[in-house]
């Protein structure tokens, strides 16, 4: 196994020589004195390369040699920098037809360069010519220090011209009025130049106080100037240092080779003598070139199949049994799983998660890792829980609490390193503990027993040790051999394999990595070399698996080692996108192809797959099916270790302690959210960053990555740190919230830049500067995660090496003039042809060898379409041909001339005005391997061979239009959109033509009456996943849905059948949902024949609108149904014979009934089939006039046998004296307008039912079955709105409360009949009360609910008399529109010590707060959360907000008139600020003590001025 040090140095030397490949730089400098400098550097590099080539395959033992090789590597880096800079100016000369490198600029030109460098101290006052001073070629003389010039200007001779030095002072004085600018006309003195860019040069300037005009980018970009003196000096310095280093490396390598050879000769002589004495023959003497034989690489398969789950049966069973039995009746159980890294905690949890997921309504998985930030975790949890209908905004606690109501949840907190402290952990649990259901589970995986001890609610944590030897041996064999064979077939490897396994310490991760190292390499020598590798000696404990991982790394090929090590720059637990990694590797120039026909991106993808196959990365999928890659934390630790000489990742908490070698070239900085939460930590980090420059040589950096939502808060110290960075190739800024030139003052002069990626932070507006077009080496510009107004410089065509221009708006591609000059461009998503405009003529495309997507628009302006040369673009993946207007006379010819290469995978033709399809798509089909075909807005007579298409003419005559004798081989997607004459698609050979079809879309075909789907099944279309039929009004014959029980999607809308809409989806791991909307609810049961209910067994949510009642036998097929919603139905249930209905029981937990004209009897019968029903929402059902509670155990049989006596019987029942209800009472009362509710309900919402009323007798008691709602003994949440008569018969003398005592939340809106809160006196568990639009209701009785009950949150709106005489002294949370009452000194004094959350708003008249109101608000000293909502005219917030010293969160929503925050700014304690749907905000934030989370949404424009000058 050869030395990494030798290979790394050899690779870097080769990389340094790469700018000279092809001879372009040398030819450019042939007539210049710089040519001699370049020649000298090249000579030394070639010498080093040859020396290292001869040393390949050796293993270096000497630490001194490794240090020398590291020094050689550093010099190669320096050489690459200077040669790459020369190549930059060569490109610039070529672009502008100049000759900056030539020496013919005369005395004046050279004097100007020398004078500038004398001023900067780069040259002595007098100097000798090159080679002077009497130094011999190999003598290690002193040399000047590296330049600190941040530019790249001016340039150089290799020595000084005769007698020139003595003239410098005089010439310099005479040239004092000349510009010494780095850019033409700009000041070049970096020591005095301002670091704050002007508006004309800011890059990605966020939140500018006005819309950016696109004309700002039309200026020509000024060029950088070549600094010949500086370049010459640097090259001489490199040569002087390379000579002695190469000499010493060569000497040591030769000595090592001699020693190794002598040792081998001695061994061979001893073997020969021994053979002679023993009489055995000896092998011929062979002198090895190295003491370690070079191993052949293992053969890998294209895809590695992960082994099945091994072991852990006891732990798994224990946890699952606890979840299903022991903990099912507990509110919340936290189960920690503890073990070393790589021991299998996450894998075990994943299998448990999968096995028990059907036991929970909500499943959430959050990777915690190092960053235990309560706000971030709550944010991720809230995002993972489905939103509610008509959900109001609010804090994260509110959202989580509301979304979890009536839902049992499973939460996994994976890889928790810490939880701050116990208070932080309790803060996370607050909204989770309010779920109000039993059996909720939190699984926590952690390495640390202390964390497990803090969070657990069980008696013991689950402790994971190494796998049992027998199980581990099985896992190891599976990793090495796969499932189909075992080591038994390789008896010679058995003993060695068992010894290797013992070193792996039972770690599944180690088994996978080492197992893949040995996979398919089944010779004993290889296995023995792995066993005897010295890396095992570094094991520090019996559980140390790092040597096993390092061993697997050592056996990777060098190019994979490089790709792996740079992953260390990303944060732990980072989700890698494939493009993200491949583009990074391209930016670092570590991907190279020997095959000109193979794209560099394909090479990168191949390397990525290799890293997955070897176990260094794991591939997974997002919910939308897109792939991502993750790295285990131990492997991330390994990457940090093996890259430590060149790469360093600095965390905000380890800036001071991290060791920084002088050889560092790649830097990433990660700011964790938790590290900016308090003033002391924040200021310490600021100080640490200011001192980092003393330990880090920033000038040498090739890569810079900044991560963390708040890293922009450190823009000042980081800007000072990075101001000398001039060699950067890669810049990756995550959630940038600043002008980039404030972070990188030298940004516009980064001549080496290859890869620039910026994702936006909190501000929506950005723009590109003019200087972007002078990054001639730039390969990748990725700003697609930024939004706003972009303007491109006019000369973007100067980016001659640009491969990927990734932007959020494809129209930016169409703004590039003369795009043909960008010959490396891989994708051009939008090219607009302009008539009589040469920069946008089709011939510009002919110069490009594109990959990916090409979109050609405005083809009606095209003249000579063949000049696009599409036939030559063999790597083109997708082609879009678009006409904006139709010109039948020439469109046909243009399309015929746009014939693509036969490798094309996707084709879209839109708006073509010709009469037929082109021959290359028809009779002479050339793109038979096409996978996607989209035809939009066409009026062809002949179509491609996609089955039998029948067209109709103006006389309604049908004619066959299909190409025979041709066919597509692999068509997976077909779109037919806007084909006005399409009448039928019979597709008699559909099963043959569409055997691979996955997606079929047909839209806007008004004459279509037939599709080949009448008998569609899995055999005819075995791969179909998505079907969409929209706006085909004459199509009445529809395919069955769903056609398979496999994941799929269907949308049928506005067709000729009884269906208005049918929407079905369960793609990408989402829950299966079905929406059925009919055109009329007066339909019979034949309506349901379209649906294949046997394929809906996994359906979770069903919504029916304007449909006939669903037969129970169909509902019975939906065995997984959890939510049923019915809207605008005349009848909700099609009843079978009474004796059969009792057998129907469904797992529905949520029932929603909207605007249905059904009777109470129907709803009672329907709900009786749902024994698990916990949530019932009923709205707009005017036939329901009374409520009762069904007797426990009431069955569908008893409910269905209720008589149908009408409302008279109902009224008689309601008029009876109150008595214990029996079965006969229930039968009578449930008929007509009375609805009997299931006793087990926990959440009930009733709305928009004007006749609904609770009935009380003369003694104040409730009349009716179950005493109104009092029979709902489990109910926790009751919401009644817009039911004005609900309490109309209630009087203050009533001795019964209308509401059950178990209520925890009660919301009442728009009703009368209750003047005080005394009817709520029995609600001792009530925690939240909302009163909206409640007439004369007063708060009498509220004080006792607060003082003696659980009431903590009060929401009162549009009830003007409510607060008169009230006492709210212990209230914690308040929402109100009554600021006249609230913002008065006496009231605020009462609330000062208790109120922590306040929301005021819902007023269209208030423009500002009075002085007295401002003063009163400041009395609320305990306030932590303040919201202003729905003030349409409010222009100013209360003055003095900054004096609310406890305030942590501020939200301003739907206040469009606010333009300015208070002059004093915001409170120093503020942590979160949300501004939603507002106008222009000018926000002075200079007084904040620490960075604040700013959430900006739907705001016209926001300018956080002085945002980066917080300190």
CSV table of N, CA, C and O in Angstrom, one decimal, residues 1358-1423:
chain,number,residue,atom,x,y,z
A,1358,UNK,N,-63.9,41.5,20.2
A,1358,UNK,CA,-65.2,42.0,19.8
A,1358,UNK,C,-66.3,41.8,20.8
A,1358,UNK,O,-67.4,41.5,20.5
A,1359,UNK,N,-65.9,41.9,22.1
A,1359,UNK,CA,-66.8,41.8,23.2
A,1359,UNK,C,-66.6,43.0,24.1
A,1359,UNK,O,-65.8,42.9,25.1
A,1360,UNK,N,-67.2,44.1,23.8
A,1360,UNK,CA,-66.7,45.4,24.4
A,1360,UNK,C,-66.9,45.5,25.9
A,1360,UNK,O,-66.3,46.3,26.6
A,1361,UNK,N,-67.9,44.7,26.5
A,1361,UNK,CA,-68.2,44.9,27.9
A,1361,UNK,C,-67.5,43.8,28.8
A,1361,UNK,O,-67.7,43.7,30.0
A,1362,UNK,N,-66.7,43.0,28.2
A,1362,UNK,CA,-66.2,41.8,28.8
A,1362,UNK,C,-65.4,42.1,30.1
A,1362,UNK,O,-65.5,41.5,31.1
A,1363,UNK,N,-64.4,43.0,29.9
A,1363,UNK,CA,-63.4,43.3,31.0
A,1363,UNK,C,-63.9,44.2,32.1
A,1363,UNK,O,-63.1,44.5,33.0
A,1364,UNK,N,-65.1,44.7,32.0
A,1364,UNK,CA,-65.6,45.7,33.0
A,1364,UNK,C,-65.5,45.0,34.4
A,1364,UNK,O,-66.2,44.0,34.6
A,1365,UNK,N,-64.7,45.6,35.3
A,1365,UNK,CA,-64.7,45.1,36.6
A,1365,UNK,C,-63.9,43.8,36.8
A,1365,UNK,O,-64.1,43.1,37.8
A,1366,UNK,N,-63.2,43.3,35.8
A,1366,UNK,CA,-62.5,42.0,35.9
A,1366,UNK,C,-61.2,42.1,36.7
A,1366,UNK,O,-60.6,43.1,36.8
A,1367,UNK,N,-60.8,40.9,37.1
A,1367,UNK,CA,-59.5,40.8,37.8
A,1367,UNK,C,-58.7,39.7,37.2
A,1367,UNK,O,-59.1,38.5,37.3
A,1368,UNK,N,-57.6,40.1,36.5
A,1368,UNK,CA,-56.8,39.1,35.7
A,1368,UNK,C,-55.4,39.0,36.3
A,1368,UNK,O,-54.5,38.7,35.6
A,1369,UNK,N,-55.3,39.2,37.6
A,1369,UNK,CA,-53.9,39.4,38.1
A,1369,UNK,C,-53.0,38.2,38.0
A,1369,UNK,O,-51.8,38.4,38.0
A,1370,UNK,N,-53.5,37.0,37.8
A,1370,UNK,CA,-52.6,35.8,37.7
A,1370,UNK,C,-52.6,35.3,36.2
A,1370,UNK,O,-52.0,34.2,36.0
A,1371,UNK,N,-53.1,36.0,35.3
A,1371,UNK,CA,-53.2,35.5,33.9
A,1371,UNK,C,-51.8,35.5,33.3
A,1371,UNK,O,-51.0,36.4,33.4
A,1372,UNK,N,-51.5,34.4,32.5
A,1372,UNK,CA,-50.2,34.3,31.8
A,1372,UNK,C,-50.2,34.7,30.4
A,1372,UNK,O,-49.2,35.3,29.9
A,1373,UNK,N,-51.3,34.4,29.7
A,1373,UNK,CA,-51.4,34.7,28.2
A,1373,UNK,C,-52.7,35.4,27.9
A,1373,UNK,O,-53.7,35.0,28.3
A,1374,UNK,N,-52.6,36.5,27.1
A,1374,UNK,CA,-53.8,37.2,26.7
A,1374,UNK,C,-53.7,37.7,25.3
A,1374,UNK,O,-52.7,38.2,24.8
A,1375,UNK,N,-54.9,37.5,24.6
A,1375,UNK,CA,-55.1,38.1,23.3
A,1375,UNK,C,-56.4,38.9,23.3
A,1375,UNK,O,-57.4,38.4,23.8
A,1376,UNK,N,-56.3,40.1,22.8
A,1376,UNK,CA,-57.4,41.0,22.9
A,1376,UNK,C,-57.3,42.1,21.8
A,1376,UNK,O,-56.2,42.5,21.4
A,1377,UNK,N,-58.5,42.7,21.5
A,1377,UNK,CA,-58.5,43.9,20.6
A,1377,UNK,C,-58.8,45.1,21.5
A,1377,UNK,O,-58.8,46.2,20.9
A,1378,UNK,N,-59.0,44.9,22.8
A,1378,UNK,CA,-59.5,46.0,23.6
A,1378,UNK,C,-58.3,46.7,24.3
A,1378,UNK,O,-58.0,46.5,25.5
A,1379,UNK,N,-57.6,47.5,23.5
A,1379,UNK,CA,-56.4,48.2,24.1
A,1379,UNK,C,-56.8,49.4,25.0
A,1379,UNK,O,-56.0,49.8,25.8
A,1380,UNK,N,-58.0,49.9,24.8
A,1380,UNK,CA,-58.5,51.0,25.7
A,1380,UNK,C,-58.5,50.5,27.1
A,1380,UNK,O,-58.1,51.2,28.0
A,1381,UNK,N,-59.0,49.3,27.3
A,1381,UNK,CA,-59.1,48.7,28.7
A,1381,UNK,C,-57.7,48.2,29.1
A,1381,UNK,O,-57.2,48.5,30.2
A,1382,UNK,N,-57.0,47.5,28.2
A,1382,UNK,CA,-55.8,46.9,28.6
A,1382,UNK,C,-54.6,47.8,28.9
A,1382,UNK,O,-54.0,47.8,30.0
A,1383,UNK,N,-54.4,48.8,28.0
A,1383,UNK,CA,-53.2,49.6,28.1
A,1383,UNK,C,-53.5,50.9,29.0
A,1383,UNK,O,-53.5,52.0,28.5
A,1384,UNK,N,-53.9,50.6,30.2
A,1384,UNK,CA,-54.1,51.6,31.2
A,1384,UNK,C,-53.3,51.2,32.4
A,1384,UNK,O,-53.1,50.0,32.7
A,1385,UNK,N,-52.7,52.1,33.1
A,1385,UNK,CA,-51.8,51.8,34.2
A,1385,UNK,C,-52.3,50.9,35.2
A,1385,UNK,O,-51.6,50.0,35.6
A,1386,UNK,N,-53.5,51.1,35.7
A,1386,UNK,CA,-54.0,50.1,36.8
A,1386,UNK,C,-54.1,48.7,36.3
A,1386,UNK,O,-53.7,47.8,37.0
A,1387,UNK,N,-54.5,48.5,35.1
A,1387,UNK,CA,-54.6,47.1,34.5
A,1387,UNK,C,-53.3,46.5,34.4
A,1387,UNK,O,-53.0,45.4,34.8
A,1388,UNK,N,-52.4,47.3,33.7
A,1388,UNK,CA,-51.0,46.7,33.5
A,1388,UNK,C,-50.2,46.5,34.8
A,1388,UNK,O,-49.4,45.6,34.9
A,1389,UNK,N,-50.5,47.3,35.8
A,1389,UNK,CA,-49.9,47.0,37.1
A,1389,UNK,C,-50.3,45.7,37.7
A,1389,UNK,O,-49.6,44.9,38.3
A,1390,UNK,N,-51.6,45.4,37.5
A,1390,UNK,CA,-52.1,44.1,38.0
A,1390,UNK,C,-51.5,42.9,37.2
A,1390,UNK,O,-51.2,41.9,37.8
A,1391,UNK,N,-51.3,43.1,35.9
A,1391,UNK,CA,-50.7,42.0,35.1
A,1391,UNK,C,-49.2,42.0,35.1
A,1391,UNK,O,-48.6,41.1,34.5
A,1392,UNK,N,-48.5,43.0,35.6
A,1392,UNK,CA,-47.1,43.1,35.5
A,1392,UNK,C,-46.3,41.9,35.9
A,1392,UNK,O,-45.4,41.5,35.2
A,1393,UNK,N,-46.7,41.2,36.9
A,1393,UNK,CA,-45.9,40.1,37.5
A,1393,UNK,C,-46.2,38.8,36.9
A,1393,UNK,O,-45.4,37.8,37.0
A,1394,UNK,N,-47.3,38.7,36.2
A,1394,UNK,CA,-47.7,37.3,35.7
A,1394,UNK,C,-47.8,37.2,34.2
A,1394,UNK,O,-47.4,36.2,33.6
A,1395,UNK,N,-48.2,38.3,33.5
A,1395,UNK,CA,-48.4,38.1,32.0
A,1395,UNK,C,-47.1,38.0,31.3
A,1395,UNK,O,-46.2,38.8,31.3
A,1396,UNK,N,-46.9,36.8,30.6
A,1396,UNK,CA,-45.7,36.6,29.8
A,1396,UNK,C,-46.0,36.6,28.3
A,1396,UNK,O,-45.0,36.9,27.5
A,1397,UNK,N,-47.2,36.5,27.8
A,1397,UNK,CA,-47.5,36.5,26.4
A,1397,UNK,C,-48.7,37.4,26.1
A,1397,UNK,O,-49.7,37.3,26.8
A,1398,UNK,N,-48.5,38.4,25.2
A,1398,UNK,CA,-49.6,39.3,24.9
A,1398,UNK,C,-49.7,39.5,23.4
A,1398,UNK,O,-48.7,39.7,22.7
A,1399,UNK,N,-50.9,39.4,22.9
A,1399,UNK,CA,-51.2,39.6,21.5
A,1399,UNK,C,-52.3,40.7,21.4
A,1399,UNK,O,-53.4,40.5,22.0
A,1400,UNK,N,-52.1,41.8,20.7
A,1400,UNK,CA,-53.1,42.8,20.6
A,1400,UNK,C,-53.3,43.1,19.1
A,1400,UNK,O,-52.3,43.0,18.3
A,1401,UNK,N,-54.5,43.5,18.7
A,1401,UNK,CA,-54.7,43.8,17.3
A,1401,UNK,C,-56.2,43.7,16.9
A,1401,UNK,O,-57.1,44.1,17.7
A,1402,UNK,N,-56.5,43.4,15.7
A,1402,UNK,CA,-57.8,43.2,15.1
A,1402,UNK,C,-58.6,44.5,15.2
A,1402,UNK,O,-59.7,44.6,15.7
A,1403,UNK,N,-58.0,45.6,14.8
A,1403,UNK,CA,-58.6,46.9,14.8
A,1403,UNK,C,-58.2,47.7,13.6
A,1403,UNK,O,-57.0,47.8,13.2
A,1404,UNK,N,-59.2,48.2,12.9
A,1404,UNK,CA,-59.0,48.9,11.6
A,1404,UNK,C,-59.0,50.4,11.7
A,1404,UNK,O,-58.9,51.1,10.7
A,1405,UNK,N,-59.0,50.9,13.0
A,1405,UNK,CA,-59.0,52.3,13.2
A,1405,UNK,C,-57.8,52.9,13.8
A,1405,UNK,O,-57.4,54.0,13.6
A,1406,UNK,N,-57.1,52.1,14.7
A,1406,UNK,CA,-56.0,52.7,15.4
A,1406,UNK,C,-54.8,53.0,14.5
A,1406,UNK,O,-54.4,52.1,13.7
A,1407,UNK,N,-54.3,54.2,14.6
A,1407,UNK,CA,-53.1,54.6,13.8
A,1407,UNK,C,-51.8,54.6,14.6
A,1407,UNK,O,-50.7,54.5,14.1
A,1408,UNK,N,-52.0,54.9,15.9
A,1408,UNK,CA,-50.8,55.0,16.8
A,1408,UNK,C,-51.3,54.8,18.2
A,1408,UNK,O,-52.5,54.9,18.5
A,1409,UNK,N,-50.4,54.5,19.1
A,1409,UNK,CA,-50.7,54.4,20.5
A,1409,UNK,C,-50.5,55.7,21.2
A,1409,UNK,O,-49.6,56.5,20.9
A,1410,UNK,N,-51.4,56.0,22.2
A,1410,UNK,CA,-51.3,57.3,22.9
A,1410,UNK,C,-50.1,57.2,23.9
A,1410,UNK,O,-49.5,56.1,24.2
A,1411,UNK,N,-49.7,58.3,24.4
A,1411,UNK,CA,-48.6,58.4,25.3
A,1411,UNK,C,-48.9,57.6,26.6
A,1411,UNK,O,-48.0,56.8,27.1
A,1412,UNK,N,-50.1,57.7,27.1
A,1412,UNK,CA,-50.5,56.9,28.2
A,1412,UNK,C,-50.4,55.4,28.0
A,1412,UNK,O,-50.0,54.6,28.8
A,1413,UNK,N,-50.9,55.0,26.8
A,1413,UNK,CA,-50.8,53.6,26.4
A,1413,UNK,C,-49.4,53.1,26.3
A,1413,UNK,O,-49.1,51.9,26.7
A,1414,UNK,N,-48.5,53.9,25.7
A,1414,UNK,CA,-47.1,53.5,25.6
A,1414,UNK,C,-46.5,53.3,27.0
A,1414,UNK,O,-45.8,52.3,27.3
A,1415,UNK,N,-46.8,54.2,27.9
A,1415,UNK,CA,-46.3,54.1,29.3
A,1415,UNK,C,-46.8,52.9,30.0
A,1415,UNK,O,-46.1,52.2,30.7
A,1416,UNK,N,-48.1,52.6,29.8
A,1416,UNK,CA,-48.7,51.5,30.5
A,1416,UNK,C,-48.1,50.1,30.0
A,1416,UNK,O,-47.9,49.2,30.8
A,1417,UNK,N,-47.9,50.0,28.7
A,1417,UNK,CA,-47.3,48.8,28.1
A,1417,UNK,C,-46.0,48.5,28.8
A,1417,UNK,O,-45.6,47.3,29.0
A,1418,UNK,N,-45.2,49.5,29.1
A,1418,UNK,CA,-43.8,49.3,29.7
A,1418,UNK,C,-43.9,48.8,31.1
A,1418,UNK,O,-42.9,48.3,31.7
A,1419,UNK,N,-45.1,48.8,31.7
A,1419,UNK,CA,-45.3,48.3,33.1
A,1419,UNK,C,-45.3,46.7,33.1
A,1419,UNK,O,-45.1,46.1,34.1
A,1420,UNK,N,-45.5,46.1,31.9
A,1420,UNK,CA,-45.6,44.7,31.8
A,1420,UNK,C,-44.2,44.1,31.8
A,1420,UNK,O,-43.7,43.6,30.8
A,1421,UNK,N,-43.6,44.1,33.0
A,1421,UNK,CA,-42.2,43.7,33.1
A,1421,UNK,C,-41.9,42.3,32.9
A,1421,UNK,O,-40.8,41.9,32.7
A,1422,UNK,N,-42.9,41.4,33.0
A,1422,UNK,CA,-42.7,39.9,32.8
A,1422,UNK,C,-42.9,39.5,31.4
A,1422,UNK,O,-42.8,38.3,31.0
A,1423,UNK,N,-43.3,40.4,30.5
A,1423,UNK,CA,-43.6,40.1,29.1
A,1423,UNK,C,-42.4,39.5,28.4
A,1423,UNK,O,-41.4,40.1,28.3
